[in-house]
Structures are given as structure tokens and as C-alpha cells.
mmCIF file with all atom_site columns, C-alpha atoms in Angstrom:
data_model
loop_
_atom_site.group_PDB
_atom_site.id
_atom_site.type_symbol
_atom_site.label_atom_id
_atom_site.label_alt_id
_atom_site.label_comp_id
_atom_site.label_asym_id
_atom_site.label_entity_id
_atom_site.label_seq_id
_atom_site.pdbx_PDB_ins_code
_atom_site.Cartn_x
_atom_site.Cartn_y
_atom_site.Cartn_z
_atom_site.occupancy
_atom_site.B_iso_or_equiv
_atom_site.pdbx_formal_charge
_atom_site.auth_seq_id
_atom_site.auth_comp_id
_atom_site.auth_asym_id
_atom_site.auth_atom_id
_atom_site.pdbx_PDB_model_num
ATOM 1   C CA . UNK A 1 1   ? 57.358 -49.315 8.879  1.00 67.00 ? 1173 UNK A CA 1
ATOM 2   C CA . UNK A 1 2   ? 56.490 -48.920 12.615 1.00 77.00 ? 1174 UNK A CA 1
ATOM 3   C CA . UNK A 1 3   ? 54.517 -45.828 13.554 1.00 86.00 ? 1175 UNK A CA 1
ATOM 4   C CA . UNK A 1 4   ? 57.506 -43.916 15.423 1.00 90.00 ? 1176 UNK A CA 1
ATOM 5   C CA . UNK A 1 5   ? 61.279 -44.968 14.979 1.00 92.00 ? 1177 UNK A CA 1
ATOM 6   C CA . UNK A 1 6   ? 64.343 -44.726 17.158 1.00 94.00 ? 1178 UNK A CA 1
ATOM 7   C CA . UNK A 1 7   ? 67.230 -45.671 17.337 1.00 91.00 ? 1179 UNK A CA 1
ATOM 8   C CA . UNK A 1 8   ? 67.985 -47.531 21.669 1.00 88.00 ? 1180 UNK A CA 1
ATOM 9   C CA . UNK A 1 9   ? 70.964 -46.890 21.663 1.00 88.00 ? 1181 UNK A CA 1
ATOM 10  C CA . UNK A 1 10  ? 72.653 -47.125 24.194 1.00 91.00 ? 1182 UNK A CA 1
ATOM 11  C CA . UNK A 1 11  ? 74.851 -43.686 23.365 1.00 94.00 ? 1183 UNK A CA 1
ATOM 12  C CA . UNK A 1 12  ? 78.302 -44.029 25.677 1.00 96.00 ? 1184 UNK A CA 1
ATOM 13  C CA . UNK A 1 13  ? 79.154 -40.649 25.341 1.00 96.00 ? 1185 UNK A CA 1
ATOM 14  C CA . UNK A 1 14  ? 82.097 -38.734 26.570 1.00 97.00 ? 1186 UNK A CA 1
ATOM 15  C CA . UNK A 1 15  ? 81.280 -35.730 29.066 1.00 97.00 ? 1187 UNK A CA 1
ATOM 16  C CA . UNK A 1 16  ? 81.420 -32.787 26.750 1.00 97.00 ? 1188 UNK A CA 1
ATOM 17  C CA . UNK A 1 17  ? 81.428 -34.500 23.932 1.00 97.00 ? 1189 UNK A CA 1
ATOM 18  C CA . UNK A 1 18  ? 78.381 -33.280 21.735 1.00 97.00 ? 1190 UNK A CA 1
ATOM 19  C CA . UNK A 1 19  ? 75.742 -35.909 19.610 1.00 96.00 ? 1191 UNK A CA 1
ATOM 20  C CA . UNK A 1 20  ? 72.975 -36.637 17.923 1.00 96.00 ? 1192 UNK A CA 1
ATOM 21  C CA . UNK A 1 21  ? 69.323 -39.114 17.684 1.00 92.00 ? 1193 UNK A CA 1
ATOM 22  C CA . UNK A 1 22  ? 67.019 -39.486 15.352 1.00 95.00 ? 1194 UNK A CA 1
ATOM 23  C CA . UNK A 1 23  ? 63.261 -39.923 15.095 1.00 96.00 ? 1195 UNK A CA 1
ATOM 24  C CA . UNK A 1 24  ? 61.538 -41.138 12.193 1.00 96.00 ? 1196 UNK A CA 1
ATOM 25  C CA . UNK A 1 25  ? 58.037 -41.030 11.638 1.00 93.00 ? 1197 UNK A CA 1
ATOM 26  C CA . UNK A 1 26  ? 55.280 -42.689 8.795  1.00 91.00 ? 1198 UNK A CA 1
ATOM 27  C CA . UNK A 1 27  ? 52.291 -40.878 8.896  1.00 87.00 ? 1199 UNK A CA 1
ATOM 28  C CA . UNK A 1 28  ? 53.644 -37.970 6.503  1.00 87.00 ? 1200 UNK A CA 1
ATOM 29  C CA . UNK A 1 29  ? 50.154 -36.015 8.426  1.00 85.00 ? 1201 UNK A CA 1
ATOM 30  C CA . UNK A 1 30  ? 51.886 -35.749 11.301 1.00 86.00 ? 1202 UNK A CA 1
ATOM 31  C CA . UNK A 1 31  ? 51.246 -32.370 12.670 1.00 83.00 ? 1203 UNK A CA 1
ATOM 32  C CA . UNK A 1 32  ? 53.362 -32.035 16.008 1.00 87.00 ? 1204 UNK A CA 1
ATOM 33  C CA . UNK A 1 33  ? 56.331 -33.194 17.615 1.00 91.00 ? 1205 UNK A CA 1
ATOM 34  C CA . UNK A 1 34  ? 58.253 -33.816 20.630 1.00 91.00 ? 1206 UNK A CA 1
ATOM 35  C CA . UNK A 1 35  ? 60.893 -35.144 22.336 1.00 94.00 ? 1207 UNK A CA 1
ATOM 36  C CA . UNK A 1 36  ? 60.275 -36.478 26.263 1.00 92.00 ? 1208 UNK A CA 1
ATOM 37  C CA . UNK A 1 37  ? 63.101 -36.638 28.489 1.00 93.00 ? 1209 UNK A CA 1
ATOM 38  C CA . UNK A 1 38  ? 62.556 -39.659 30.958 1.00 89.00 ? 1210 UNK A CA 1
ATOM 39  C CA . UNK A 1 39  ? 64.808 -40.753 33.651 1.00 88.00 ? 1211 UNK A CA 1
ATOM 40  C CA . UNK A 1 40  ? 64.865 -44.385 34.834 1.00 83.00 ? 1212 UNK A CA 1
ATOM 41  C CA . UNK A 1 41  ? 62.125 -46.019 36.455 1.00 77.00 ? 1213 UNK A CA 1
ATOM 42  C CA . UNK A 1 42  ? 61.049 -42.428 36.261 1.00 82.00 ? 1214 UNK A CA 1
ATOM 43  C CA . UNK A 1 43  ? 57.956 -40.703 34.242 1.00 82.00 ? 1215 UNK A CA 1
ATOM 44  C CA . UNK A 1 44  ? 58.268 -38.983 31.097 1.00 87.00 ? 1216 UNK A CA 1
ATOM 45  C CA . UNK A 1 45  ? 59.129 -35.182 31.070 1.00 87.00 ? 1217 UNK A CA 1
ATOM 46  C CA . UNK A 1 46  ? 58.681 -32.825 28.192 1.00 86.00 ? 1218 UNK A CA 1
ATOM 47  C CA . UNK A 1 47  ? 61.972 -31.851 27.379 1.00 92.00 ? 1219 UNK A CA 1
ATOM 48  C CA . UNK A 1 48  ? 61.348 -29.914 24.216 1.00 91.00 ? 1220 UNK A CA 1
ATOM 49  C CA . UNK A 1 49  ? 58.568 -28.811 20.753 1.00 88.00 ? 1221 UNK A CA 1
ATOM 50  C CA . UNK A 1 50  ? 60.009 -29.503 17.466 1.00 91.00 ? 1222 UNK A CA 1
ATOM 51  C CA . UNK A 1 51  ? 58.910 -26.220 15.300 1.00 84.00 ? 1223 UNK A CA 1
ATOM 52  C CA . UNK A 1 52  ? 59.487 -27.073 11.383 1.00 86.00 ? 1224 UNK A CA 1
ATOM 53  C CA . UNK A 1 53  ? 62.251 -24.034 11.711 1.00 87.00 ? 1225 UNK A CA 1
ATOM 54  C CA . UNK A 1 54  ? 63.691 -26.031 14.406 1.00 88.00 ? 1226 UNK A CA 1
ATOM 55  C CA . UNK A 1 55  ? 64.569 -24.498 17.563 1.00 92.00 ? 1227 UNK A CA 1
ATOM 56  C CA . UNK A 1 56  ? 66.880 -24.228 20.214 1.00 94.00 ? 1228 UNK A CA 1
ATOM 57  C CA . UNK A 1 57  ? 66.379 -24.379 24.184 1.00 93.00 ? 1229 UNK A CA 1
ATOM 58  C CA . UNK A 1 58  ? 70.170 -23.817 25.825 1.00 96.00 ? 1230 UNK A CA 1
ATOM 59  C CA . UNK A 1 59  ? 72.195 -27.086 25.479 1.00 97.00 ? 1231 UNK A CA 1
ATOM 60  C CA . UNK A 1 60  ? 69.341 -28.413 23.027 1.00 97.00 ? 1232 UNK A CA 1
ATOM 61  C CA . UNK A 1 61  ? 68.995 -28.540 19.357 1.00 97.00 ? 1233 UNK A CA 1
ATOM 62  C CA . UNK A 1 62  ? 65.733 -29.365 17.038 1.00 96.00 ? 1234 UNK A CA 1
ATOM 63  C CA . UNK A 1 63  ? 65.189 -30.077 13.654 1.00 96.00 ? 1235 UNK A CA 1
ATOM 64  C CA . UNK A 1 64  ? 62.464 -31.238 11.762 1.00 95.00 ? 1236 UNK A CA 1
ATOM 65  C CA . UNK A 1 65  ? 62.823 -32.354 8.165  1.00 94.00 ? 1237 UNK A CA 1
ATOM 66  C CA . UNK A 1 66  ? 59.505 -33.362 6.859  1.00 93.00 ? 1238 UNK A CA 1
ATOM 67  C CA . UNK A 1 67  ? 60.467 -34.539 3.825  1.00 93.00 ? 1239 UNK A CA 1
ATOM 68  C CA . UNK A 1 68  ? 62.226 -37.218 4.770  1.00 94.00 ? 1240 UNK A CA 1
ATOM 69  C CA . UNK A 1 69  ? 60.231 -37.683 7.943  1.00 94.00 ? 1241 UNK A CA 1
ATOM 70  C CA . UNK A 1 70  ? 62.348 -37.113 10.682 1.00 95.00 ? 1242 UNK A CA 1
ATOM 71  C CA . UNK A 1 71  ? 63.115 -35.409 13.643 1.00 96.00 ? 1243 UNK A CA 1
ATOM 72  C CA . UNK A 1 72  ? 66.302 -34.909 15.438 1.00 97.00 ? 1244 UNK A CA 1
ATOM 73  C CA . UNK A 1 73  ? 67.438 -33.558 19.152 1.00 97.00 ? 1245 UNK A CA 1
ATOM 74  C CA . UNK A 1 74  ? 71.386 -32.859 18.985 1.00 97.00 ? 1246 UNK A CA 1
ATOM 75  C CA . UNK A 1 75  ? 72.862 -31.521 22.751 1.00 97.00 ? 1247 UNK A CA 1
ATOM 76  C CA . UNK A 1 76  ? 76.039 -30.128 22.757 1.00 98.00 ? 1248 UNK A CA 1
ATOM 77  C CA . UNK A 1 77  ? 79.078 -29.558 26.047 1.00 97.00 ? 1249 UNK A CA 1
ATOM 78  C CA . UNK A 1 78  ? 76.676 -32.743 27.276 1.00 97.00 ? 1250 UNK A CA 1
ATOM 79  C CA . UNK A 1 79  ? 76.865 -32.868 30.864 1.00 97.00 ? 1251 UNK A CA 1
ATOM 80  C CA . UNK A 1 80  ? 76.353 -35.953 33.236 1.00 97.00 ? 1252 UNK A CA 1
ATOM 81  C CA . UNK A 1 81  ? 73.124 -35.171 33.633 1.00 96.00 ? 1253 UNK A CA 1
ATOM 82  C CA . UNK A 1 82  ? 72.531 -35.764 30.834 1.00 97.00 ? 1254 UNK A CA 1
ATOM 83  C CA . UNK A 1 83  ? 72.314 -39.122 30.895 1.00 96.00 ? 1255 UNK A CA 1
ATOM 84  C CA . UNK A 1 84  ? 68.874 -40.618 30.294 1.00 95.00 ? 1256 UNK A CA 1
ATOM 85  C CA . UNK A 1 85  ? 66.316 -42.120 27.890 1.00 93.00 ? 1257 UNK A CA 1
ATOM 86  C CA . UNK A 1 86  ? 64.670 -39.648 25.024 1.00 95.00 ? 1258 UNK A CA 1
ATOM 87  C CA . UNK A 1 87  ? 61.610 -40.478 23.578 1.00 92.00 ? 1259 UNK A CA 1
ATOM 88  C CA . UNK A 1 88  ? 60.156 -39.532 20.501 1.00 93.00 ? 1260 UNK A CA 1
ATOM 89  C CA . UNK A 1 89  ? 56.775 -38.144 20.421 1.00 90.00 ? 1261 UNK A CA 1
ATOM 90  C CA . UNK A 1 90  ? 54.521 -37.315 17.610 1.00 89.00 ? 1262 UNK A CA 1
ATOM 91  C CA . UNK A 1 91  ? 51.365 -36.480 17.268 1.00 83.00 ? 1263 UNK A CA 1
ATOM 92  C CA . UNK A 1 92  ? 49.607 -38.384 14.479 1.00 75.00 ? 1264 UNK A CA 1
ATOM 93  C CA . UNK A 1 93  ? 47.108 -35.507 13.554 1.00 67.00 ? 1265 UNK A CA 1
ATOM 94  C CA . UNK A 1 94  ? 43.518 -38.186 13.963 1.00 61.00 ? 1266 UNK A CA 1
ATOM 95  C CA . UNK A 1 95  ? 41.892 -37.826 16.837 1.00 61.00 ? 1267 UNK A CA 1
ATOM 96  C CA . UNK A 1 96  ? 45.747 -36.400 18.559 1.00 62.00 ? 1268 UNK A CA 1
ATOM 97  C CA . UNK A 1 97  ? 46.876 -39.147 18.444 1.00 70.00 ? 1269 UNK A CA 1
ATOM 98  C CA . UNK A 1 98  ? 50.127 -39.739 20.562 1.00 77.00 ? 1270 UNK A CA 1
ATOM 99  C CA . UNK A 1 99  ? 52.533 -41.951 19.247 1.00 83.00 ? 1271 UNK A CA 1
ATOM 100 C CA . UNK A 1 100 ? 56.420 -42.482 21.547 1.00 85.00 ? 1272 UNK A CA 1
ATOM 101 C CA . UNK A 1 101 ? 58.816 -44.042 20.098 1.00 88.00 ? 1273 UNK A CA 1
ATOM 102 C CA . UNK A 1 102 ? 60.997 -46.464 21.938 1.00 85.00 ? 1274 UNK A CA 1
ATOM 103 C CA . UNK A 1 103 ? 63.139 -44.225 22.769 1.00 90.00 ? 1275 UNK A CA 1
ATOM 104 C CA . UNK A 1 104 ? 66.864 -43.871 22.981 1.00 93.00 ? 1276 UNK A CA 1
ATOM 105 C CA . UNK A 1 105 ? 69.507 -44.542 25.956 1.00 93.00 ? 1277 UNK A CA 1
ATOM 106 C CA . UNK A 1 106 ? 72.381 -41.808 26.491 1.00 96.00 ? 1278 UNK A CA 1
ATOM 107 C CA . UNK A 1 107 ? 75.062 -42.792 29.130 1.00 95.00 ? 1279 UNK A CA 1
ATOM 108 C CA . UNK A 1 108 ? 77.214 -39.430 29.382 1.00 97.00 ? 1280 UNK A CA 1
ATOM 109 C CA . UNK A 1 109 ? 80.618 -40.954 30.865 1.00 96.00 ? 1281 UNK A CA 1
ATOM 110 C CA . UNK A 1 110 ? 82.567 -38.861 32.837 1.00 95.00 ? 1282 UNK A CA 1
ATOM 111 C CA . UNK B 2 1   ? 53.699 -25.740 35.775 1.00 65.00 ? 1002 UNK B CA 1
ATOM 112 C CA . UNK B 2 2   ? 50.682 -27.793 35.573 1.00 78.00 ? 1003 UNK B CA 1
ATOM 113 C CA . UNK B 2 3   ? 51.048 -30.817 38.676 1.00 88.00 ? 1004 UNK B CA 1
ATOM 114 C CA . UNK B 2 4   ? 48.880 -34.976 38.433 1.00 92.00 ? 1005 UNK B CA 1
ATOM 115 C CA . UNK B 2 5   ? 49.261 -37.125 41.198 1.00 94.00 ? 1006 UNK B CA 1
ATOM 116 C CA . UNK B 2 6   ? 49.673 -40.527 41.031 1.00 96.00 ? 1007 UNK B CA 1
ATOM 117 C CA . UNK B 2 7   ? 48.351 -42.828 43.414 1.00 96.00 ? 1008 UNK B CA 1
ATOM 118 C CA . UNK B 2 8   ? 50.084 -45.751 45.380 1.00 96.00 ? 1009 UNK B CA 1
ATOM 119 C CA . UNK B 2 9   ? 53.842 -44.671 43.558 1.00 94.00 ? 1010 UNK B CA 1
ATOM 120 C CA . UNK B 2 10  ? 53.388 -48.207 44.446 1.00 94.00 ? 1011 UNK B CA 1
ATOM 121 C CA . UNK B 2 11  ? 51.813 -51.801 45.139 1.00 96.00 ? 1012 UNK B CA 1
ATOM 122 C CA . UNK B 2 12  ? 51.658 -55.373 45.600 1.00 96.00 ? 1013 UNK B CA 1
ATOM 123 C CA . UNK B 2 13  ? 49.498 -57.742 45.221 1.00 95.00 ? 1014 UNK B CA 1
ATOM 124 C CA . UNK B 2 14  ? 48.875 -61.360 45.394 1.00 96.00 ? 1015 UNK B CA 1
ATOM 125 C CA . UNK B 2 15  ? 47.404 -62.430 41.692 1.00 96.00 ? 1016 UNK B CA 1
ATOM 126 C CA . UNK B 2 16  ? 43.843 -62.531 41.495 1.00 96.00 ? 1017 UNK B CA 1
ATOM 127 C CA . UNK B 2 17  ? 42.828 -59.706 43.565 1.00 96.00 ? 1018 UNK B CA 1
ATOM 128 C CA . UNK B 2 18  ? 42.469 -56.220 41.874 1.00 97.00 ? 1019 UNK B CA 1
ATOM 129 C CA . UNK B 2 19  ? 44.653 -52.638 42.096 1.00 97.00 ? 1020 UNK B CA 1
ATOM 130 C CA . UNK B 2 20  ? 42.588 -49.424 41.746 1.00 97.00 ? 1021 UNK B CA 1
ATOM 131 C CA . UNK B 2 21  ? 45.387 -46.108 40.639 1.00 97.00 ? 1022 UNK B CA 1
ATOM 132 C CA . UNK B 2 22  ? 44.281 -43.158 41.001 1.00 97.00 ? 1023 UNK B CA 1
ATOM 133 C CA . UNK B 2 23  ? 45.142 -40.238 38.504 1.00 96.00 ? 1024 UNK B CA 1
ATOM 134 C CA . UNK B 2 24  ? 44.469 -36.389 40.120 1.00 95.00 ? 1025 UNK B CA 1
ATOM 135 C CA . UNK B 2 25  ? 44.992 -33.714 38.165 1.00 92.00 ? 1026 UNK B CA 1
ATOM 136 C CA . UNK B 2 26  ? 46.478 -31.272 41.163 1.00 92.00 ? 1027 UNK B CA 1
ATOM 137 C CA . UNK B 2 27  ? 45.886 -27.356 39.828 1.00 86.00 ? 1028 UNK B CA 1
ATOM 138 C CA . UNK B 2 28  ? 44.580 -27.789 36.316 1.00 86.00 ? 1029 UNK B CA 1
ATOM 139 C CA . UNK B 2 29  ? 41.424 -29.377 34.841 1.00 88.00 ? 1030 UNK B CA 1
ATOM 140 C CA . UNK B 2 30  ? 41.739 -32.510 32.582 1.00 87.00 ? 1031 UNK B CA 1
ATOM 141 C CA . UNK B 2 31  ? 39.450 -32.599 29.752 1.00 85.00 ? 1032 UNK B CA 1
ATOM 142 C CA . UNK B 2 32  ? 41.708 -35.459 28.734 1.00 87.00 ? 1033 UNK B CA 1
ATOM 143 C CA . UNK B 2 33  ? 43.967 -38.760 31.102 1.00 90.00 ? 1034 UNK B CA 1
ATOM 144 C CA . UNK B 2 34  ? 45.425 -40.785 29.652 1.00 90.00 ? 1035 UNK B CA 1
ATOM 145 C CA . UNK B 2 35  ? 46.911 -43.937 30.390 1.00 94.00 ? 1036 UNK B CA 1
ATOM 146 C CA . UNK B 2 36  ? 49.899 -45.251 30.307 1.00 93.00 ? 1037 UNK B CA 1
ATOM 147 C CA . UNK B 2 37  ? 51.905 -48.451 31.245 1.00 93.00 ? 1038 UNK B CA 1
ATOM 148 C CA . UNK B 2 38  ? 55.423 -49.916 30.648 1.00 86.00 ? 1039 UNK B CA 1
ATOM 149 C CA . UNK B 2 39  ? 57.685 -53.118 30.863 1.00 85.00 ? 1040 UNK B CA 1
ATOM 150 C CA . UNK B 2 40  ? 61.274 -52.845 31.596 1.00 79.00 ? 1041 UNK B CA 1
ATOM 151 C CA . UNK B 2 41  ? 63.309 -51.471 29.213 1.00 71.00 ? 1042 UNK B CA 1
ATOM 152 C CA . UNK B 2 42  ? 60.333 -51.046 27.024 1.00 75.00 ? 1043 UNK B CA 1
ATOM 153 C CA . UNK B 2 43  ? 58.319 -47.311 25.213 1.00 75.00 ? 1044 UNK B CA 1
ATOM 154 C CA . UNK B 2 44  ? 55.483 -46.782 26.737 1.00 82.00 ? 1045 UNK B CA 1
ATOM 155 C CA . UNK B 2 45  ? 52.283 -48.074 25.297 1.00 87.00 ? 1046 UNK B CA 1
ATOM 156 C CA . UNK B 2 46  ? 49.155 -45.650 25.313 1.00 87.00 ? 1047 UNK B CA 1
ATOM 157 C CA . UNK B 2 47  ? 46.753 -48.269 27.231 1.00 93.00 ? 1048 UNK B CA 1
ATOM 158 C CA . UNK B 2 48  ? 43.427 -46.312 26.801 1.00 92.00 ? 1049 UNK B CA 1
ATOM 159 C CA . UNK B 2 49  ? 41.980 -42.379 26.075 1.00 89.00 ? 1050 UNK B CA 1
ATOM 160 C CA . UNK B 2 50  ? 39.456 -41.323 29.220 1.00 89.00 ? 1051 UNK B CA 1
ATOM 161 C CA . UNK B 2 51  ? 37.453 -38.019 28.712 1.00 85.00 ? 1052 UNK B CA 1
ATOM 162 C CA . UNK B 2 52  ? 35.653 -36.317 31.191 1.00 82.00 ? 1053 UNK B CA 1
ATOM 163 C CA . UNK B 2 53  ? 32.414 -38.367 31.699 1.00 81.00 ? 1054 UNK B CA 1
ATOM 164 C CA . UNK B 2 54  ? 32.791 -40.021 28.391 1.00 83.00 ? 1055 UNK B CA 1
ATOM 165 C CA . UNK B 2 55  ? 33.177 -43.961 28.464 1.00 87.00 ? 1056 UNK B CA 1
ATOM 166 C CA . UNK B 2 56  ? 37.647 -44.314 27.704 1.00 91.00 ? 1057 UNK B CA 1
ATOM 167 C CA . UNK B 2 57  ? 38.923 -45.356 24.478 1.00 90.00 ? 1058 UNK B CA 1
ATOM 168 C CA . UNK B 2 58  ? 40.418 -47.999 24.613 1.00 94.00 ? 1059 UNK B CA 1
ATOM 169 C CA . UNK B 2 59  ? 43.774 -48.840 22.296 1.00 90.00 ? 1060 UNK B CA 1
ATOM 170 C CA . UNK B 2 60  ? 44.104 -52.444 20.392 1.00 90.00 ? 1061 UNK B CA 1
ATOM 171 C CA . UNK B 2 61  ? 44.699 -55.061 22.760 1.00 92.00 ? 1062 UNK B CA 1
ATOM 172 C CA . UNK B 2 62  ? 43.502 -53.860 26.031 1.00 94.00 ? 1063 UNK B CA 1
ATOM 173 C CA . UNK B 2 63  ? 41.002 -55.901 27.492 1.00 94.00 ? 1064 UNK B CA 1
ATOM 174 C CA . UNK B 2 64  ? 38.139 -53.377 28.105 1.00 93.00 ? 1065 UNK B CA 1
ATOM 175 C CA . UNK B 2 65  ? 36.965 -55.877 30.972 1.00 94.00 ? 1066 UNK B CA 1
ATOM 176 C CA . UNK B 2 66  ? 40.762 -56.094 33.134 1.00 96.00 ? 1067 UNK B CA 1
ATOM 177 C CA . UNK B 2 67  ? 41.476 -52.321 33.142 1.00 96.00 ? 1068 UNK B CA 1
ATOM 178 C CA . UNK B 2 68  ? 38.386 -50.578 33.637 1.00 95.00 ? 1069 UNK B CA 1
ATOM 179 C CA . UNK B 2 69  ? 39.105 -46.776 33.696 1.00 94.00 ? 1070 UNK B CA 1
ATOM 180 C CA . UNK B 2 70  ? 36.874 -44.523 34.649 1.00 91.00 ? 1071 UNK B CA 1
ATOM 181 C CA . UNK B 2 71  ? 36.932 -40.968 34.242 1.00 89.00 ? 1072 UNK B CA 1
ATOM 182 C CA . UNK B 2 72  ? 34.076 -38.527 36.371 1.00 83.00 ? 1073 UNK B CA 1
ATOM 183 C CA . UNK B 2 73  ? 35.525 -35.273 37.092 1.00 89.00 ? 1074 UNK B CA 1
ATOM 184 C CA . UNK B 2 74  ? 37.816 -32.450 35.455 1.00 89.00 ? 1075 UNK B CA 1
ATOM 185 C CA . UNK B 2 75  ? 40.726 -32.941 38.150 1.00 92.00 ? 1076 UNK B CA 1
ATOM 186 C CA . UNK B 2 76  ? 39.912 -37.956 38.487 1.00 93.00 ? 1077 UNK B CA 1
ATOM 187 C CA . UNK B 2 77  ? 40.913 -40.544 37.088 1.00 94.00 ? 1078 UNK B CA 1
ATOM 188 C CA . UNK B 2 78  ? 41.215 -44.228 38.609 1.00 95.00 ? 1079 UNK B CA 1
ATOM 189 C CA . UNK B 2 79  ? 42.517 -47.317 36.441 1.00 97.00 ? 1080 UNK B CA 1
ATOM 190 C CA . UNK B 2 80  ? 41.499 -50.625 38.189 1.00 97.00 ? 1081 UNK B CA 1
ATOM 191 C CA . UNK B 2 81  ? 43.185 -54.007 36.856 1.00 97.00 ? 1082 UNK B CA 1
ATOM 192 C CA . UNK B 2 82  ? 40.505 -56.595 37.555 1.00 96.00 ? 1083 UNK B CA 1
ATOM 193 C CA . UNK B 2 83  ? 41.562 -60.347 38.882 1.00 96.00 ? 1084 UNK B CA 1
ATOM 194 C CA . UNK B 2 84  ? 45.631 -59.274 38.705 1.00 96.00 ? 1085 UNK B CA 1
ATOM 195 C CA . UNK B 2 85  ? 48.138 -61.809 37.538 1.00 96.00 ? 1086 UNK B CA 1
ATOM 196 C CA . UNK B 2 86  ? 51.165 -61.489 37.338 1.00 95.00 ? 1087 UNK B CA 1
ATOM 197 C CA . UNK B 2 87  ? 52.240 -60.847 34.042 1.00 95.00 ? 1088 UNK B CA 1
ATOM 198 C CA . UNK B 2 88  ? 49.895 -57.723 34.676 1.00 95.00 ? 1089 UNK B CA 1
ATOM 199 C CA . UNK B 2 89  ? 52.693 -56.625 36.888 1.00 95.00 ? 1090 UNK B CA 1
ATOM 200 C CA . UNK B 2 90  ? 54.579 -53.132 35.139 1.00 94.00 ? 1091 UNK B CA 1
ATOM 201 C CA . UNK B 2 91  ? 54.439 -49.227 35.702 1.00 93.00 ? 1092 UNK B CA 1
ATOM 202 C CA . UNK B 2 92  ? 51.543 -47.272 34.619 1.00 95.00 ? 1093 UNK B CA 1
ATOM 203 C CA . UNK B 2 93  ? 51.773 -43.965 34.013 1.00 93.00 ? 1094 UNK B CA 1
ATOM 204 C CA . UNK B 2 94  ? 49.087 -41.243 34.140 1.00 93.00 ? 1095 UNK B CA 1
ATOM 205 C CA . UNK B 2 95  ? 49.138 -38.224 32.045 1.00 90.00 ? 1096 UNK B CA 1
ATOM 206 C CA . UNK B 2 96  ? 46.140 -35.367 32.070 1.00 89.00 ? 1097 UNK B CA 1
ATOM 207 C CA . UNK B 2 97  ? 45.769 -32.321 29.310 1.00 83.00 ? 1098 UNK B CA 1
ATOM 208 C CA . UNK B 2 98  ? 44.091 -29.669 29.312 1.00 75.00 ? 1099 UNK B CA 1
ATOM 209 C CA . UNK B 2 99  ? 43.038 -28.140 25.729 1.00 68.00 ? 1100 UNK B CA 1
ATOM 210 C CA . UNK B 2 100 ? 45.718 -29.603 23.460 1.00 61.00 ? 1101 UNK B CA 1
ATOM 211 C CA . UNK B 2 101 ? 46.217 -33.622 23.963 1.00 56.00 ? 1102 UNK B CA 1
ATOM 212 C CA . UNK B 2 102 ? 49.727 -32.997 22.823 1.00 58.00 ? 1103 UNK B CA 1
ATOM 213 C CA . UNK B 2 103 ? 50.876 -30.556 25.885 1.00 68.00 ? 1104 UNK B CA 1
ATOM 214 C CA . UNK B 2 104 ? 50.373 -34.304 28.404 1.00 77.00 ? 1105 UNK B CA 1
ATOM 215 C CA . UNK B 2 105 ? 51.107 -33.857 32.292 1.00 85.00 ? 1106 UNK B CA 1
ATOM 216 C CA . UNK B 2 106 ? 52.437 -37.503 33.915 1.00 88.00 ? 1107 UNK B CA 1
ATOM 217 C CA . UNK B 2 107 ? 52.259 -38.473 37.023 1.00 91.00 ? 1108 UNK B CA 1
ATOM 218 C CA . UNK B 2 108 ? 54.801 -40.130 38.837 1.00 90.00 ? 1109 UNK B CA 1
ATOM 219 C CA . UNK B 2 109 ? 54.024 -43.985 37.787 1.00 92.00 ? 1110 UNK B CA 1
ATOM 220 C CA . UNK B 2 110 ? 52.650 -46.585 39.823 1.00 94.00 ? 1111 UNK B CA 1
ATOM 221 C CA . UNK B 2 111 ? 54.614 -49.633 39.927 1.00 94.00 ? 1112 UNK B CA 1
ATOM 222 C CA . UNK B 2 112 ? 52.571 -52.654 40.726 1.00 95.00 ? 1113 UNK B CA 1
ATOM 223 C CA . UNK B 2 113 ? 54.689 -55.803 40.958 1.00 95.00 ? 1114 UNK B CA 1
ATOM 224 C CA . UNK B 2 114 ? 51.416 -58.698 41.037 1.00 96.00 ? 1115 UNK B CA 1
ATOM 225 C CA . UNK B 2 115 ? 53.017 -62.020 42.851 1.00 96.00 ? 1116 UNK B CA 1
#
């Protein structure tokens, strides 16, 4: 099993729709989880951290399921500007080793 | 937020030459800097981790003699691609962090093309 795994997509979603994608991780000792957003040919930017209790930031909701070892990102009322690649990032807890998923490509259609 | 710059933003070089890429943290002291490589349509791949004043720790499969990393100060790290070959063409991104490694601030990246 890969350390961090994401569905590469692409997810083609009409504007205004709700979309969700998951990321699974293999190491149950992983301590910190994040979603990054990367636009084409740009560097990744932190979108949000994922807390155990789940957290929400505007249209974005992140959740952690430790039992099943996955995190999720939900985007409501999607905008054209949400089109990007969303990277799942896991801090493995060993020497703060960070593992990036391969990313999920999201295309919001007008 | 914290700002990280990279220079150059893009470079084209001939096979066999060496290229140096600089990564600077502009408004904070970076205890740790990371170097990533990203090939088209692929994920970021961590190449090495460097702490100021120490030798870099390279990931498995990354040749330390080919990718020389220097982290001489808390605000500057450099990556030198020695004897570059076309297969080294990639997007190189650095990131910097302060006390907590998972709070990484990324540079804008350097696109290297080796002809």
C-alpha cells in the first residue's frame, strides 16, 4: 500500500456543485494532515490543516477518519477558480517526514 | 504570511553544465529547507532535507554528488545540479519551515530545461 494515495482524477464538476475527494494513508502513527492546492505550473499552497474533529473554512470542509486512515476534502458551491490540483499531505510522525500524495485534479466546468 | 523566493525562475542550459538554484526565506528564519522535484503531471518528490549548518539528508535514489545542497544560513539554501542531463529537466521547488516542519512555505519553483 502506498504511503499516501489519492485518486488522480480528473474530476469534472459543473460550477456550483459539491465535490469531495479522499486521501488514504498507510501509517497509523501519522500525526498531522493537510490539504494543499497547486495551480498549473505553480508551487503548492497550504489550503487547510485537517483536525481530528474536522474543520471548515468557508466552502471547504476537511475531515479525518483515523479508524479507516483517510482524510477528505469537500468543496461546496464550487467556483471556476477552484480548478486546481489538490494535494494531500501527511506528516508521518517520524522525524517530521512529510509525504505528498500525487494529487487530485479538479476541473470546474462553466 | 511567510515568503520564500527562488532564483532563477527558469533556466535553460546545455548538457554537461552545472546550474545553481537559490532559495531564500525573506521574512523568517528557516530552520529547515526542503528541495522537491516535480515532473510533468506527477507529484512533488522530496529530494533532500537540509538544516542550517548541517549536511543535507537525501532521499533514497537521489544522488548527493549530483545534486549539491548548501544551507549556509537561516535564510538561504542552494541546490546545484552538476553535469546536468536532459533527464534532469524538471520543476524544482524549495520550501522552508521554521520550528514545525509541516508548516512549509514554498518558493515559486524553478523550471530547468537541459538541452
